[in-house]
């Protein structure tokens, strides 16, 4: 079963925001953004720009009819700067012109008088100044302070992790069109149509029923459009409200890189205590999250760092504290893993540190401490764990010791190349950690010709969620997939949606679709009973376009059944609602059962470092991954491959550089390197974990979007091991491991 979009993708026929035909009279927007990272905004000079060719109007904060505010969790983010600027790239004014080029040309003619203030880019400095987005968050299990007294070995250290540019192929953008009676239709490249609707309503003062948001698909989101699509939609909506003309803004790549937030960089302290058998007895971690200039999604990202601070390990005594620190960078945001990878990197660093000092393999410590059934996570949920089985099944398939031996033998005979190997177990919780967000709806129509249309709250962004939902509907009705069509994600058809995020879109929207299809199917089978001379629905199924009775095909086909039902005035549509059962979390106690289930997996990562040049290649990533029962192995394997490559990129070559003035120096594809076809692992081998457990996933097909990214963390420690095989040293743990850093570690004195 191929992705239903593959045909139109390869032909270039799939529709993205920039493919929507322009309505006559469309104006094009371009933002003038702050050239200063912190300061008092004294004045904005727009008169030169106003005289520029094609300019229709220029908008600043004072023009807004609604509230100048787009902060979803904390109201700390004006749409347009008013009196102050807090990061380079902060929108100050919007030019509306007859063409895109005219808008961009005019925006360059705007100037602003700004009295600069000191710029903070370091989260620890912000924390020392008391500049936090929200009060610190803490998880406590057992008594770490007391437990350290009983430990045979204690190690303390510090790690640095950089951010990551989302680099979705399609940049951010929106297109607003006036509808009658002052309403708006907004096309947006967003993961969260409802979030866009709320932001648009806030800045325009319109009610939600006056604003329709429509999304066909995204050319990638990766978390970057969970919240940060809002600003561009709000800008277009304000433009349309003030001019009653359609307004479009599709950002250029450099505008997008400069003005939008990224994965959060973290600076962290850890303290790990082990007994003489290498059991981890106590763990303390303190996380300093670089939130940027506004809250955006930083608080829940920070929380997920805590949720994943012990990764796949059971540690009886844990104290983990996290600070969300306000700095003068663009507000950082969701990115595949949502803070989880940052938490996992720190525990993996602590284990690597302990292994180095104890002269054992990190894998020995990892293996001994994997969480087991019945063990408790620091947030109170009891594990149904496949950490050990995924390790064992991976080992049975790939033979971890043999791969290590192969590297050791290579290293013994090579002069300037070294191989390194690292294990990377992953345990990722599935559900939004904010329990109320775990709900979804689906609208299913069966038309009288037998074709089926499905709308849900899920946004297709390349991850194949529409394919999975089509499979659900086709499966329930016993139809070929061509009979089912997924329609745009639209706030008129599906209201109050959660964003497509947390890897939960297929589960939540798939389950809602399942409920809708079940209801229609039950009604259709009732219509079928007299026609096939059956007394009860027992033994009646819909298969291959026909009604079957006790496994035998009857003469009643799908189209006839549907038409008959319609003539009998039976409802052929259903709008269904699904809410994940059994989940909760209470921040007063910091305990609960936040996740429907966890996804487990174990990867082994092998690299080769060129010790003359500092360059490296990833030879392989071999993993045993917990799919549950995959609904679509080609989609799911694609998610794993993409996740792994994105994770490796974050850990190795992708380097975001802001200078001391808060200016983004890595602001284009020429200065920000991402993995290309030559730098992906030469071998990615995936074996499915064989489990028979029941879970809350749709058809037991577990969420797959985010967890594989964290296998990429193994590449960092594999490179570190290769360096240590060249030279006895203890490289600082400071990601990403760019070739420059590798070279420094190969030859510097430390
Ligand atoms: N895959 C593609 N091709 N493009 C994307 O933007 N986003 C990832 C992941 N895989 C993404 C992707 C992220 S951050 C999430 S949360 C999930 O897909 C969301 O989709 P799902 O809930 O359907 O898994
Ligand atoms: N988004 C969110 C997420 O709002 N809450 C979450 O828990 C989450 N987790 C992963 C990715 N996005
Ligand atoms: Mo993904 S970070 O939940 O959009």
mmCIF file with all atom_site columns, N, CA, C and O and ligand atoms in Angstrom, residues 226 297 300 304 334-338 428-429 431-434 437 499 501-503 595 706, ligand 2:
data_model
loop_
_atom_site.group_PDB
_atom_site.id
_atom_site.type_symbol
_atom_site.label_atom_id
_atom_site.label_alt_id
_atom_site.label_comp_id
_atom_site.label_asym_id
_atom_site.label_entity_id
_atom_site.label_seq_id
_atom_site.pdbx_PDB_ins_code
_atom_site.Cartn_x
_atom_site.Cartn_y
_atom_site.Cartn_z
_atom_site.occupancy
_atom_site.B_iso_or_equiv
_atom_site.pdbx_formal_charge
_atom_site.auth_seq_id
_atom_site.auth_comp_id
_atom_site.auth_asym_id
_atom_site.auth_atom_id
_atom_site.pdbx_PDB_model_num
ATOM   1   N N  . UNK A 1 226 ? 3.517  23.956 14.244 1.00 0.00 ? 226 UNK A N  1
ATOM   2   C CA . UNK A 1 226 ? 2.506  23.648 15.257 1.00 0.00 ? 226 UNK A CA 1
ATOM   3   C C  . UNK A 1 226 ? 1.949  24.959 15.810 1.00 0.00 ? 226 UNK A C  1
ATOM   4   O O  . UNK A 1 226 ? 0.753  25.091 16.038 1.00 0.00 ? 226 UNK A O  1
ATOM   5   N N  . UNK A 1 297 ? 5.689  27.559 22.535 1.00 0.00 ? 297 UNK A N  1
ATOM   6   C CA . UNK A 1 297 ? 5.392  26.248 23.132 1.00 0.00 ? 297 UNK A CA 1
ATOM   7   C C  . UNK A 1 297 ? 6.454  25.812 24.130 1.00 0.00 ? 297 UNK A C  1
ATOM   8   O O  . UNK A 1 297 ? 6.491  24.642 24.533 1.00 0.00 ? 297 UNK A O  1
ATOM   9   N N  . UNK A 1 300 ? 5.406  23.454 27.450 1.00 0.00 ? 300 UNK A N  1
ATOM   10  C CA . UNK A 1 300 ? 5.220  22.005 27.287 1.00 0.00 ? 300 UNK A CA 1
ATOM   11  C C  . UNK A 1 300 ? 6.448  21.289 26.724 1.00 0.00 ? 300 UNK A C  1
ATOM   12  O O  . UNK A 1 300 ? 6.649  20.107 27.000 1.00 0.00 ? 300 UNK A O  1
ATOM   13  N N  . UNK A 1 304 ? 8.180  18.041 28.488 1.00 0.00 ? 304 UNK A N  1
ATOM   14  C CA . UNK A 1 304 ? 8.517  16.756 27.857 1.00 0.00 ? 304 UNK A CA 1
ATOM   15  C C  . UNK A 1 304 ? 9.994  16.411 28.059 1.00 0.00 ? 304 UNK A C  1
ATOM   16  O O  . UNK A 1 304 ? 10.367 15.234 28.075 1.00 0.00 ? 304 UNK A O  1
ATOM   17  N N  . UNK A 1 334 ? 8.237  23.887 18.940 1.00 0.00 ? 334 UNK A N  1
ATOM   18  C CA . UNK A 1 334 ? 8.175  22.436 18.774 1.00 0.00 ? 334 UNK A CA 1
ATOM   19  C C  . UNK A 1 334 ? 9.122  21.989 17.666 1.00 0.00 ? 334 UNK A C  1
ATOM   20  O O  . UNK A 1 334 ? 9.265  22.660 16.646 1.00 0.00 ? 334 UNK A O  1
ATOM   21  N N  . UNK A 1 335 ? 9.747  20.863 17.873 1.00 0.00 ? 335 UNK A N  1
ATOM   22  C CA . UNK A 1 335 ? 10.523 20.204 16.821 1.00 0.00 ? 335 UNK A CA 1
ATOM   23  C C  . UNK A 1 335 ? 10.557 18.734 17.166 1.00 0.00 ? 335 UNK A C  1
ATOM   24  O O  . UNK A 1 335 ? 10.954 18.370 18.263 1.00 0.00 ? 335 UNK A O  1
ATOM   25  N N  . UNK A 1 336 ? 10.126 17.928 16.208 1.00 0.00 ? 336 UNK A N  1
ATOM   26  C CA . UNK A 1 336 ? 10.133 16.453 16.320 1.00 0.00 ? 336 UNK A CA 1
ATOM   27  C C  . UNK A 1 336 ? 10.831 15.948 17.593 1.00 0.00 ? 336 UNK A C  1
ATOM   28  O O  . UNK A 1 336 ? 12.054 16.048 17.718 1.00 0.00 ? 336 UNK A O  1
ATOM   29  N N  . UNK A 1 337 ? 10.032 15.465 18.495 1.00 0.00 ? 337 UNK A N  1
ATOM   30  C CA . UNK A 1 337 ? 10.542 14.987 19.784 1.00 0.00 ? 337 UNK A CA 1
ATOM   31  C C  . UNK A 1 337 ? 10.147 15.903 20.927 1.00 0.00 ? 337 UNK A C  1
ATOM   32  O O  . UNK A 1 337 ? 10.029 15.478 22.065 1.00 0.00 ? 337 UNK A O  1
ATOM   33  N N  . UNK A 1 338 ? 9.996  17.188 20.614 1.00 0.00 ? 338 UNK A N  1
ATOM   34  C CA . UNK A 1 338 ? 9.350  18.162 21.514 1.00 0.00 ? 338 UNK A CA 1
ATOM   35  C C  . UNK A 1 338 ? 10.017 18.204 22.890 1.00 0.00 ? 338 UNK A C  1
ATOM   36  O O  . UNK A 1 338 ? 9.368  18.086 23.919 1.00 0.00 ? 338 UNK A O  1
ATOM   37  N N  . UNK A 1 428 ? 9.618  6.539  24.151 1.00 0.00 ? 428 UNK A N  1
ATOM   38  C CA . UNK A 1 428 ? 8.933  7.817  23.929 1.00 0.00 ? 428 UNK A CA 1
ATOM   39  C C  . UNK A 1 428 ? 7.450  7.665  24.251 1.00 0.00 ? 428 UNK A C  1
ATOM   40  O O  . UNK A 1 428 ? 6.795  6.726  23.786 1.00 0.00 ? 428 UNK A O  1
ATOM   41  N N  . UNK A 1 429 ? 6.928  8.575  25.045 1.00 0.00 ? 429 UNK A N  1
ATOM   42  C CA . UNK A 1 429 ? 5.529  8.506  25.464 1.00 0.00 ? 429 UNK A CA 1
ATOM   43  C C  . UNK A 1 429 ? 4.608  9.094  24.413 1.00 0.00 ? 429 UNK A C  1
ATOM   44  O O  . UNK A 1 429 ? 4.872  10.170 23.883 1.00 0.00 ? 429 UNK A O  1
ATOM   45  N N  . UNK A 1 431 ? 1.001  10.577 23.468 1.00 0.00 ? 431 UNK A N  1
ATOM   46  C CA . UNK A 1 431 ? -0.144 11.411 23.888 1.00 0.00 ? 431 UNK A CA 1
ATOM   47  C C  . UNK A 1 431 ? 0.409  12.812 24.091 1.00 0.00 ? 431 UNK A C  1
ATOM   48  O O  . UNK A 1 431 ? 1.590  12.975 24.419 1.00 0.00 ? 431 UNK A O  1
ATOM   49  N N  . UNK A 1 432 ? -0.436 13.800 23.875 1.00 0.00 ? 432 UNK A N  1
ATOM   50  C CA . UNK A 1 432 ? -0.087 15.143 24.311 1.00 0.00 ? 432 UNK A CA 1
ATOM   51  C C  . UNK A 1 432 ? 0.002  15.087 25.835 1.00 0.00 ? 432 UNK A C  1
ATOM   52  O O  . UNK A 1 432 ? -0.866 14.496 26.482 1.00 0.00 ? 432 UNK A O  1
ATOM   53  N N  . UNK A 1 433 ? 1.028  15.714 26.390 1.00 0.00 ? 433 UNK A N  1
ATOM   54  C CA . UNK A 1 433 ? 1.142  15.656 27.853 1.00 0.00 ? 433 UNK A CA 1
ATOM   55  C C  . UNK A 1 433 ? 0.068  16.519 28.513 1.00 0.00 ? 433 UNK A C  1
ATOM   56  O O  . UNK A 1 433 ? -0.200 16.355 29.689 1.00 0.00 ? 433 UNK A O  1
ATOM   57  N N  . UNK A 1 434 ? -0.530 17.425 27.767 1.00 0.00 ? 434 UNK A N  1
ATOM   58  C CA . UNK A 1 434 ? -1.725 18.135 28.238 1.00 0.00 ? 434 UNK A CA 1
ATOM   59  C C  . UNK A 1 434 ? -2.930 17.258 27.886 1.00 0.00 ? 434 UNK A C  1
ATOM   60  O O  . UNK A 1 434 ? -3.359 17.220 26.711 1.00 0.00 ? 434 UNK A O  1
ATOM   61  N N  . UNK A 1 437 ? -5.817 17.830 25.254 1.00 0.00 ? 437 UNK A N  1
ATOM   62  C CA . UNK A 1 437 ? -5.539 17.899 23.814 1.00 0.00 ? 437 UNK A CA 1
ATOM   63  C C  . UNK A 1 437 ? -5.731 16.555 23.113 1.00 0.00 ? 437 UNK A C  1
ATOM   64  O O  . UNK A 1 437 ? -5.734 16.496 21.883 1.00 0.00 ? 437 UNK A O  1
ATOM   65  N N  . UNK A 1 499 ? -3.522 20.346 17.304 1.00 0.00 ? 499 UNK A N  1
ATOM   66  C CA . UNK A 1 499 ? -2.604 20.345 16.164 1.00 0.00 ? 499 UNK A CA 1
ATOM   67  C C  . UNK A 1 499 ? -2.201 18.915 15.802 1.00 0.00 ? 499 UNK A C  1
ATOM   68  O O  . UNK A 1 499 ? -2.303 18.005 16.623 1.00 0.00 ? 499 UNK A O  1
ATOM   69  N N  . UNK A 1 501 ? 0.344  16.734 15.851 1.00 0.00 ? 501 UNK A N  1
ATOM   70  C CA . UNK A 1 501 ? 1.589  16.776 16.611 1.00 0.00 ? 501 UNK A CA 1
ATOM   71  C C  . UNK A 1 501 ? 1.603  15.615 17.584 1.00 0.00 ? 501 UNK A C  1
ATOM   72  O O  . UNK A 1 501 ? 0.647  14.837 17.651 1.00 0.00 ? 501 UNK A O  1
ATOM   73  N N  . UNK A 1 502 ? 2.703  15.540 18.339 1.00 0.00 ? 502 UNK A N  1
ATOM   74  C CA . UNK A 1 502 ? 2.859  14.516 19.372 1.00 0.00 ? 502 UNK A CA 1
ATOM   75  C C  . UNK A 1 502 ? 2.776  13.096 18.787 1.00 0.00 ? 502 UNK A C  1
ATOM   76  O O  . UNK A 1 502 ? 2.494  12.146 19.515 1.00 0.00 ? 502 UNK A O  1
ATOM   77  N N  . UNK A 1 503 ? 3.007  12.976 17.486 1.00 0.00 ? 503 UNK A N  1
ATOM   78  C CA . UNK A 1 503 ? 2.946  11.680 16.776 1.00 0.00 ? 503 UNK A CA 1
ATOM   79  C C  . UNK A 1 503 ? 1.590  11.015 16.886 1.00 0.00 ? 503 UNK A C  1
ATOM   80  O O  . UNK A 1 503 ? 1.422  9.852  16.564 1.00 0.00 ? 503 UNK A O  1
ATOM   81  N N  . UNK A 1 595 ? 0.529  9.086  29.377 1.00 0.00 ? 595 UNK A N  1
ATOM   82  C CA . UNK A 1 595 ? 0.682  8.529  28.034 1.00 0.00 ? 595 UNK A CA 1
ATOM   83  C C  . UNK A 1 595 ? -0.219 7.325  27.806 1.00 0.00 ? 595 UNK A C  1
ATOM   84  O O  . UNK A 1 595 ? -0.335 6.445  28.666 1.00 0.00 ? 595 UNK A O  1
ATOM   85  N N  . UNK A 1 706 ? 7.754  10.602 15.728 1.00 0.00 ? 706 UNK A N  1
ATOM   86  C CA . UNK A 1 706 ? 8.877  11.227 16.428 1.00 0.00 ? 706 UNK A CA 1
ATOM   87  C C  . UNK A 1 706 ? 9.929  10.265 16.979 1.00 0.00 ? 706 UNK A C  1
ATOM   88  O O  . UNK A 1 706 ? 11.120 10.581 16.924 1.00 0.00 ? 706 UNK A O  1
HETATM 89  N N1 . LIG B 2 .   ? 2.819  19.205 21.238 1.00 0.00 ? 2   LIG B N1 1
HETATM 90  C C1 . LIG B 2 .   ? 2.126  19.490 22.326 1.00 0.00 ? 2   LIG B C1 1
HETATM 91  C C2 . LIG B 2 .   ? 3.611  18.138 21.175 1.00 0.00 ? 2   LIG B C2 1
HETATM 92  O O1 . LIG B 2 .   ? 1.427  20.507 22.345 1.00 0.00 ? 2   LIG B O1 1
HETATM 93  N N2 . LIG B 2 .   ? 2.168  18.662 23.381 1.00 0.00 ? 2   LIG B N2 1
HETATM 94  C C3 . LIG B 2 .   ? 2.928  17.551 23.401 1.00 0.00 ? 2   LIG B C3 1
HETATM 95  O O2 . LIG B 2 .   ? 2.944  16.809 24.372 1.00 0.00 ? 2   LIG B O2 1
HETATM 96  C C4 . LIG B 2 .   ? 3.694  17.272 22.254 1.00 0.00 ? 2   LIG B C4 1
HETATM 97  N N3 . LIG B 2 .   ? 4.492  16.213 22.213 1.00 0.00 ? 2   LIG B N3 1
HETATM 98  C C5 . LIG B 2 .   ? 5.223  15.978 21.129 1.00 0.00 ? 2   LIG B C5 1
HETATM 99  C C6 . LIG B 2 .   ? 5.134  16.849 20.069 1.00 0.00 ? 2   LIG B C6 1
HETATM 100 N N4 . LIG B 2 .   ? 4.329  17.910 20.093 1.00 0.00 ? 2   LIG B N4 1
#
